[in-house]
Coordinates of C-alpha atoms and ligand atoms in Angstrom, one line a residue:
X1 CA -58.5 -12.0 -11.9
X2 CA -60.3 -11.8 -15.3
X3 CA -62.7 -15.1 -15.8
X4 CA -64.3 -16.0 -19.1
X5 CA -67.5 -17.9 -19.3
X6 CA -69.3 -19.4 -22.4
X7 CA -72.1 -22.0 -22.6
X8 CA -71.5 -24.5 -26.0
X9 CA -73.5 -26.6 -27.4
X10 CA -77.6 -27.6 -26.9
X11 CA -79.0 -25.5 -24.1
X12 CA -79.9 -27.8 -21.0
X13 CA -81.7 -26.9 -17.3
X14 CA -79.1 -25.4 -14.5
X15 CA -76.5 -23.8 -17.0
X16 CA -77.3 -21.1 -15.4
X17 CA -77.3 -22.1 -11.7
X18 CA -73.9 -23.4 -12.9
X19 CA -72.3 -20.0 -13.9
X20 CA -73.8 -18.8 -10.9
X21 CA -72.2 -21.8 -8.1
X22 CA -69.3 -20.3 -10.1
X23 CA -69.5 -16.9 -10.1
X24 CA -70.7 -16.7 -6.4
X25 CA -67.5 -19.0 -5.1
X26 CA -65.5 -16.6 -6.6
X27 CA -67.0 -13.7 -5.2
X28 CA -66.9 -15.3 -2.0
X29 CA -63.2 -16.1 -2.2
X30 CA -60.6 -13.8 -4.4
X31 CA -60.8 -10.0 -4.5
X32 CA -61.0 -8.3 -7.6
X33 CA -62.9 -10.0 -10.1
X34 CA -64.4 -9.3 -13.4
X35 CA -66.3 -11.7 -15.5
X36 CA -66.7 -11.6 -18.8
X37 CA -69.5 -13.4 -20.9
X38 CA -69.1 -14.8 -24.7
X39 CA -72.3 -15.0 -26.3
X40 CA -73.6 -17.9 -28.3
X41 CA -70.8 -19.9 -27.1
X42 CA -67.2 -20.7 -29.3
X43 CA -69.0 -18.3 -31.5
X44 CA -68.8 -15.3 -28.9
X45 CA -65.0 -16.6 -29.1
X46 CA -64.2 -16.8 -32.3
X47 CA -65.9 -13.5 -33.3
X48 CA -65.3 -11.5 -29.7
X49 CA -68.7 -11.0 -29.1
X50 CA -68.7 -10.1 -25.5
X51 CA -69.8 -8.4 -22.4
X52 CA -68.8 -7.8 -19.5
X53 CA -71.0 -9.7 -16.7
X54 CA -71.8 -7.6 -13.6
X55 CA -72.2 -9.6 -10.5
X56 CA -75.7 -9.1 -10.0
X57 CA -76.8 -10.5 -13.0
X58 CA -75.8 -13.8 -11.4
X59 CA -78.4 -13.6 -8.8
X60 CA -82.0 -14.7 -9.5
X61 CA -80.6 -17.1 -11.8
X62 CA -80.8 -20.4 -9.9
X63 CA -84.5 -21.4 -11.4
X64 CA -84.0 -19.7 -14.6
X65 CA -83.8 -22.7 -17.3
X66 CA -81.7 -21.6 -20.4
X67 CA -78.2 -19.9 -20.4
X68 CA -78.2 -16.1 -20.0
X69 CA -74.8 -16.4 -22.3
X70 CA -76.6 -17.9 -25.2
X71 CA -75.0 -20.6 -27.0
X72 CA -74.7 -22.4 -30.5
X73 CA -73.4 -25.7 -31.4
X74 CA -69.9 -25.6 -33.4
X75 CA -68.9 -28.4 -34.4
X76 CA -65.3 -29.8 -33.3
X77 CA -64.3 -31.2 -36.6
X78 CA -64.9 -27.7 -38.0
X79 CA -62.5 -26.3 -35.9
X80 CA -59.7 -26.2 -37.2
X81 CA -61.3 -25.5 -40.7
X82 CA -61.0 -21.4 -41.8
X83 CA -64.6 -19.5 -41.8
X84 CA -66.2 -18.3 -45.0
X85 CA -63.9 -15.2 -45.1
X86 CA -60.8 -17.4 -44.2
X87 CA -60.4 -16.4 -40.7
X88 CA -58.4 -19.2 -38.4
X89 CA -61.2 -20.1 -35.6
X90 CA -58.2 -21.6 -33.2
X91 CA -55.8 -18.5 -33.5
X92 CA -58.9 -16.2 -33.3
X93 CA -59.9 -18.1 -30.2
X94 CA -56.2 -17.9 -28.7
X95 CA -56.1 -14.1 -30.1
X96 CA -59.5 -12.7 -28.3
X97 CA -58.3 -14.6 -24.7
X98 CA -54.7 -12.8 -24.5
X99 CA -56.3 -9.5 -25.8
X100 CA -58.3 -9.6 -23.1
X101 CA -56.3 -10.6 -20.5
X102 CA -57.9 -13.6 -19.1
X103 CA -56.3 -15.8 -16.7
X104 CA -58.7 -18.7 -17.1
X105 CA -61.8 -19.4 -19.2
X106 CA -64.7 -21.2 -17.7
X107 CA -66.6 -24.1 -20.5
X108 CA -69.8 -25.4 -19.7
X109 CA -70.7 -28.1 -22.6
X110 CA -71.1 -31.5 -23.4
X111 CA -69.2 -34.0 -25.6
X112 CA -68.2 -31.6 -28.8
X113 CA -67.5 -28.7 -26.3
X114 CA -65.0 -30.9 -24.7
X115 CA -63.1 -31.6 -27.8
X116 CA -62.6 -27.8 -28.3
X117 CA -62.3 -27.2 -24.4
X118 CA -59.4 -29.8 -24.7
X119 CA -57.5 -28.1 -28.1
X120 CA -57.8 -25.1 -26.5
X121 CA -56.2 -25.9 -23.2
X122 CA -53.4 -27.8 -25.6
X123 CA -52.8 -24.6 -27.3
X124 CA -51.8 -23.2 -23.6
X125 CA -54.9 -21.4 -22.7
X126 CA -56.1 -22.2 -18.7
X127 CA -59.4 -24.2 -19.1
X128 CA -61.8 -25.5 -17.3
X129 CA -64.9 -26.9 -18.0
X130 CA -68.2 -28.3 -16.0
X131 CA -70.3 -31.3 -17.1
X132 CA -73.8 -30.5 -18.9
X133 CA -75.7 -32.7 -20.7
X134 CA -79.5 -34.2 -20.7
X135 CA -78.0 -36.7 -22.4
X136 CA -75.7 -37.8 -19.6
X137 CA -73.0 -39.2 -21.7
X138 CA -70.0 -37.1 -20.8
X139 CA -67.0 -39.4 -19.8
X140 CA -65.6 -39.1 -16.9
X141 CA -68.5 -38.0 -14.4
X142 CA -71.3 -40.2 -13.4
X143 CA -73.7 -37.5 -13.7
X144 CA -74.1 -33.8 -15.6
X145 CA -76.3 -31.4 -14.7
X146 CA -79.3 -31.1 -16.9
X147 CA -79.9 -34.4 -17.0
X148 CA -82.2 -35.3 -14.2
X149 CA -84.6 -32.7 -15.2
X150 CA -84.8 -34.1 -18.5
X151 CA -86.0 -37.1 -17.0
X152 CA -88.3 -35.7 -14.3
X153 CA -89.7 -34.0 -17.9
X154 CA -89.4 -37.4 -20.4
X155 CA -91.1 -39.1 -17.2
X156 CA -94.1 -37.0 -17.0
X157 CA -94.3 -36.9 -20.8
X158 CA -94.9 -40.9 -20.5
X159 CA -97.1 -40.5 -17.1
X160 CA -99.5 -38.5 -19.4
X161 CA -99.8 -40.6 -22.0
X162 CA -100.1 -43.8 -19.2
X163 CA -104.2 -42.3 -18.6
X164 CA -104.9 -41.6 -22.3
X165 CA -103.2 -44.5 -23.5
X166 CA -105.0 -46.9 -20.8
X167 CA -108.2 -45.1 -21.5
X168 CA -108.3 -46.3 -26.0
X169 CA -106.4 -49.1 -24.9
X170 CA -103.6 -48.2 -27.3
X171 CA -100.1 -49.1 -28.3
X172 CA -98.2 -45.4 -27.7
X173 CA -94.7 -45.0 -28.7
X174 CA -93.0 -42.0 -27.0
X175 CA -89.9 -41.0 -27.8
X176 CA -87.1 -39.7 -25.9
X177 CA -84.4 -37.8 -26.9
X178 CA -80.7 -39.2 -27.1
X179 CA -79.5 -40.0 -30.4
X180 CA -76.5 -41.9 -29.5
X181 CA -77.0 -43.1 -26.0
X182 CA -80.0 -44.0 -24.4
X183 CA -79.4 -43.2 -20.6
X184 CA -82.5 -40.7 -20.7
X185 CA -84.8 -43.1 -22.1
X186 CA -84.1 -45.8 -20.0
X187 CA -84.5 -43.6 -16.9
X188 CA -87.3 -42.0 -17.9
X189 CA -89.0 -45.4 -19.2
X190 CA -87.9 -47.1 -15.9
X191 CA -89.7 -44.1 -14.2
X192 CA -92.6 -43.5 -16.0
X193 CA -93.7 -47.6 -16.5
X194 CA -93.1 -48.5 -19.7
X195 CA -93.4 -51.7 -21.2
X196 CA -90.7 -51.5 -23.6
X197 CA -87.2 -49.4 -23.8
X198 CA -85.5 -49.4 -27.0
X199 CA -82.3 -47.9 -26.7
X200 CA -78.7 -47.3 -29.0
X201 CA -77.0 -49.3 -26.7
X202 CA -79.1 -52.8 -27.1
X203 CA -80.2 -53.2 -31.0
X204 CA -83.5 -54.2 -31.3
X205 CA -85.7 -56.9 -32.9
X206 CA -89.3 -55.8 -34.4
X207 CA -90.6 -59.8 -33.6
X208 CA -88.9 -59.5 -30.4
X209 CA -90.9 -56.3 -29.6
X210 CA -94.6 -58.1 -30.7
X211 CA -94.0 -60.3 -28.8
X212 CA -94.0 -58.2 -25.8
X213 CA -97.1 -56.5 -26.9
X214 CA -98.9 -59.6 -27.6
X215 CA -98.1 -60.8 -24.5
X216 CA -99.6 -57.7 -22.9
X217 CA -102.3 -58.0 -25.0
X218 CA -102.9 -62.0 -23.6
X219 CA -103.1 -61.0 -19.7
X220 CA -105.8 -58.8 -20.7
X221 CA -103.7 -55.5 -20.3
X222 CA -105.1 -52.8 -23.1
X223 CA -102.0 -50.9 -23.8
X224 CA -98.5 -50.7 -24.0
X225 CA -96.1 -48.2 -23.8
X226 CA -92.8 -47.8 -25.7
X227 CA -89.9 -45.4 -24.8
X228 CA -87.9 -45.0 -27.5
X229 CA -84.6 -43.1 -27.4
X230 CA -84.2 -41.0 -30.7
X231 CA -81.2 -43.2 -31.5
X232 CA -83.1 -46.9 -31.4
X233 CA -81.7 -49.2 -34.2
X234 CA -82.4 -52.2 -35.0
X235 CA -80.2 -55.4 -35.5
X236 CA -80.2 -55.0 -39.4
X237 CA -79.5 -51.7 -38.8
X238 CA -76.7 -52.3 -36.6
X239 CA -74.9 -54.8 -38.8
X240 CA -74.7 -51.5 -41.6
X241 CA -71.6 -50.1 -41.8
X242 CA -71.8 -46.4 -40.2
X243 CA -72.0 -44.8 -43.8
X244 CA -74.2 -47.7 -45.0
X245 CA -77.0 -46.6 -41.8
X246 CA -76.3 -43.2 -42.5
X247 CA -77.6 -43.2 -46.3
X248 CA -79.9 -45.4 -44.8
X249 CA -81.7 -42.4 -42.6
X250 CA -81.2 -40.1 -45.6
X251 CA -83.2 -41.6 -47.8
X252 CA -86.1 -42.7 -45.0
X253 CA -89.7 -41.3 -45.5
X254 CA -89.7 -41.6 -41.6
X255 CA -89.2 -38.2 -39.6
X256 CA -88.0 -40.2 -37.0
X257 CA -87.3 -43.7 -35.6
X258 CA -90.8 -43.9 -33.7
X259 CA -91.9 -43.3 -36.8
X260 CA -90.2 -46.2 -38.5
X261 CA -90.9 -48.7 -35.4
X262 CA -94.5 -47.5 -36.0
X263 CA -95.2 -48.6 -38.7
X264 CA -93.3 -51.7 -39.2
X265 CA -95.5 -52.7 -35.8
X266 CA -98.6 -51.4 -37.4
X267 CA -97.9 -53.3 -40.8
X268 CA -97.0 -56.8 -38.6
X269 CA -100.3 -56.9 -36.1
X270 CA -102.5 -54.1 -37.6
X271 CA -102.7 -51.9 -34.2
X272 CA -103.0 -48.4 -34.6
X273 CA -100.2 -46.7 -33.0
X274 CA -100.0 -43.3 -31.7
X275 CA -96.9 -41.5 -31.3
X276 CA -95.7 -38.9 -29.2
X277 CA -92.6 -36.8 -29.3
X278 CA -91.4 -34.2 -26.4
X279 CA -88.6 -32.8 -28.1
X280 CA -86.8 -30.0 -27.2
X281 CA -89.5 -29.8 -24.2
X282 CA -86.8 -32.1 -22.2
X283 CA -84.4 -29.5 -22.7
X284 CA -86.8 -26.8 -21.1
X285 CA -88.1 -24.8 -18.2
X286 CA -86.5 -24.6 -14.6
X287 CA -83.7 -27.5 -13.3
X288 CA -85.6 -29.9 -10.8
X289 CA -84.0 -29.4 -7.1
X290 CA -81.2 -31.8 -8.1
X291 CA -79.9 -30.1 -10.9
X292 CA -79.8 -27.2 -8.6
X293 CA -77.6 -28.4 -6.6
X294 CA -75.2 -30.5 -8.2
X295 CA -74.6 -27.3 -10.9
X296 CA -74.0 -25.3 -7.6
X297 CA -71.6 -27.8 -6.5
X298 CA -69.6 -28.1 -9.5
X299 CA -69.6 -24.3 -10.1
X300 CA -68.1 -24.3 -6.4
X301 CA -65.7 -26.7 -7.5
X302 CA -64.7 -25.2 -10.5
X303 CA -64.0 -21.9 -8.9
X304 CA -61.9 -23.8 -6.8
X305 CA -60.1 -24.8 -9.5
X306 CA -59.2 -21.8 -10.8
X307 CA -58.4 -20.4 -7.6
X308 CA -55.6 -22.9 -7.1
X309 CA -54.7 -22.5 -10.9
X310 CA -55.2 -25.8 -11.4
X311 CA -56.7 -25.6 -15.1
X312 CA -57.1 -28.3 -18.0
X313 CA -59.6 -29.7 -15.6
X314 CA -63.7 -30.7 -15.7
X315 CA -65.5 -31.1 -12.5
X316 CA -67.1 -34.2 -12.0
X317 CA -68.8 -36.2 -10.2
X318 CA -67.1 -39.5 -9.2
X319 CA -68.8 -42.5 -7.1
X320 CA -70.7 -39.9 -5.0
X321 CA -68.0 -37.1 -4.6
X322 CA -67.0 -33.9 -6.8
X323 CA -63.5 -34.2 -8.3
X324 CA -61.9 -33.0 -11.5
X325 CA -60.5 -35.4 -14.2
X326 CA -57.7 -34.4 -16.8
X327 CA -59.8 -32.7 -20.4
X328 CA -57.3 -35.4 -22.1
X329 CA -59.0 -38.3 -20.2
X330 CA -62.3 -37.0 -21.2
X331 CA -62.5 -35.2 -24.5
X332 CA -63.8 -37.7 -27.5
X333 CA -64.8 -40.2 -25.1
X334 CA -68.9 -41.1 -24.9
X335 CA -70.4 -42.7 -21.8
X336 CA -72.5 -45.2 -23.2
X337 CA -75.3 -47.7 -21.1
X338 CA -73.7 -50.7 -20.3
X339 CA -76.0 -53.1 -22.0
X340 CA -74.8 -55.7 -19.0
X341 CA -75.3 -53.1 -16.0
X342 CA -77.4 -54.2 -13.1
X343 CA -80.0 -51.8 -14.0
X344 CA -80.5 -53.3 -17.3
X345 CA -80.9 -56.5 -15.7
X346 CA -83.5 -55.4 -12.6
X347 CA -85.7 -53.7 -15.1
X348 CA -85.7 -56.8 -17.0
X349 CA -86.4 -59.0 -14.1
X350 CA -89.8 -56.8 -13.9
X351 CA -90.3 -57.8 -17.1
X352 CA -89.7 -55.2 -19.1
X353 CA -88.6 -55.8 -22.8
X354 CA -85.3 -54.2 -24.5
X355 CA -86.7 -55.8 -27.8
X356 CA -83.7 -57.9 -27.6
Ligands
F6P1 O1 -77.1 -33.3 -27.1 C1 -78.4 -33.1 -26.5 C2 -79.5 -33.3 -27.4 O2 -80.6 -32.8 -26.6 C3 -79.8 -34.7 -27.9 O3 -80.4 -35.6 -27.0 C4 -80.7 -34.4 -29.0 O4 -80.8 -35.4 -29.9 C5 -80.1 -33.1 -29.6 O5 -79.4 -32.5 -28.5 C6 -81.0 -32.2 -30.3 O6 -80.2 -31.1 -30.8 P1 -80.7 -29.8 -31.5 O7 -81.0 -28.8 -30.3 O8 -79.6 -29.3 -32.2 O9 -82.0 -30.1 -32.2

């Protein structure tokens, strides 16, 4: 059998570990293998930049943080638009795979990758795909890999600034990436303590959001940490029409939305905020134990998959157990926080404030 791999999209922890639960299974299982490796991604598709993957560079890779591939991000809805010098990305795509001879191609992405990973199985190629993300939000599996290192990371970002922010007896805003869901930053605030979570999901009110610092500030306690998902908005915000918030964030003097919510506090109560951003940090370094193993089980899976032939597939994990779901049931769909799940709920019963 001859097995394509490519990792699309922004990089996460456990990509790696991934292709290697993968590559390992199907060792294990099938004679006669050879693996071949796109780089940088659709790119490494489109363009047939690739090499040939011997098995032992899939050993020593279950720590390493990154994707030995490379990847880019290529956007979905430019797709099925020609390059600069005209060339047809989908035909090229469907061109390099028969040239080569490959009897199923292995996608490891998040939301965008899916679209592609779905047109592509459409267009008769064997697919399938496994679940990464920090950002969590891929339907169709309660978890993807990536993302609970990103929170063990967010987490310690906020720990840290816990000491120096108790110390000045400051207002700190730190803020977590996720630009249109907020599951990272509400783990990550839930874990690391903070006061206040602003998330896409739950639209926030600046008075709303004083008013949880001032009441800090009345039982005596000297700070007050904010986790703020990259993607906070508040209800004014909201009511713009998509195109209407969009210009919006074009014309802002505002790097970002900590920024913004920074200043508006500052200009309301006079505190000095500080802010703090990890950034592509979350992304970073080695998976944490749990990534480890849930990439390893879904590489398992996937080789699985492929060894029954049963493409057009992702892994997943569902209520606790790995299955695979349909790339039709999943592509263009976003898993959102549930601005009514329990979890919303118990961390407001401890009192902490969604600024709504
Ligand atoms: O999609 C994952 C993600 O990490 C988002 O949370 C973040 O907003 C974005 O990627 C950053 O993307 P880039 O690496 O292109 O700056």
């Amino acid at each position: 059998m001859k097995i394509g791999l490519l990792t699309s999209g922004g990089d996460c922890q456990a990509l790696n570990a991934a292709m290697r639960g993968v590559v390992k299974a199907l060792y294990e299982n099938t004679d006669d293998i050879s693996i071949i490796g796109f780089e940088d991604g659709y790119k490494g598709l489109i363009y047939n930049n690739f090499h040939t993957v011997a098995p032992s560079e899939f050993s020593g890779i279950l720590t390493k943080g990154g994707t030995i591939l490379g990847t880019s991000r290529q956007p979905f809805k430019k797709m099925n638009v020609p390059d600069e010098n005209g060339l047809d990305k989908v035909e090229a795509m469907k061109k390099n795979y028969k040239n080569l001879g490959l009897d199923c191609l292995v996608i490891l992405g998040g939301n965008g990758t899916h679209k592609t990973a779905n047109l592509l199985s459409n267009e008769g190629l064997n697919i399938v795909t496994l679940p990464k993300t920090i950002d969590n939000d891929i339907w169709g599996t309660d978890i993807s890999f990536g993302f609970q290192s990103s929170v063990d990371i967010a987490t310690n970002a906020i720990d840290c600034i816990h000491t120096t922010a108790a110390s000045h007896g400051r207002v700190f805003i730190v803020e977590i990436m996720g630009h249109k869901v907020g599951h990272l930053a509400l783990h990550a605030g839930i874990a690391g303590g903070a006061h206040i979570i602003l998330i896409p999901e739950i639209p926030y009110d600046l008075d709303k959001i004083i008013d949880a610092i001032e009441k800090r500030d009345k039982t005596g306690k000297r700070f007050t940490i904010l986790a703020v998902a990259e993607g906070a908005i508040s209800k004014e915000d909201a009511a713009l029409s998509k195109k209407e918030y969009k210009q919006k964030l074009k014309g802002s003097k505002y790097p970002s939305v900590a920024y913004e919510i920074a200043d508006k506090i500052k200009e309301k109560t006079g505190k000095e905020i500080r802010i703090a951003v990890p950034g592509h940090t979350q992304r970073g370094g080695a998976p944490c134990p749990y990534d480890r193993v849930i990439s390893t089980r879904f590489g398992a899976a996937a080789a699985d998959l492929i060894i029954k032939g049963e493409y057009g597939n992702m892994v997943a994990m569902v209520n606790g157990e790995i299955k695979s779901v349909p790339l039709g049931e999943v592509a263009g769909k976003l898993k959102t926080v549930d601005a009514e799940a329990s979890v919303i709920k118990e961390a407001k019963a401890i009192g902490i404030s969604f600024g709504d």
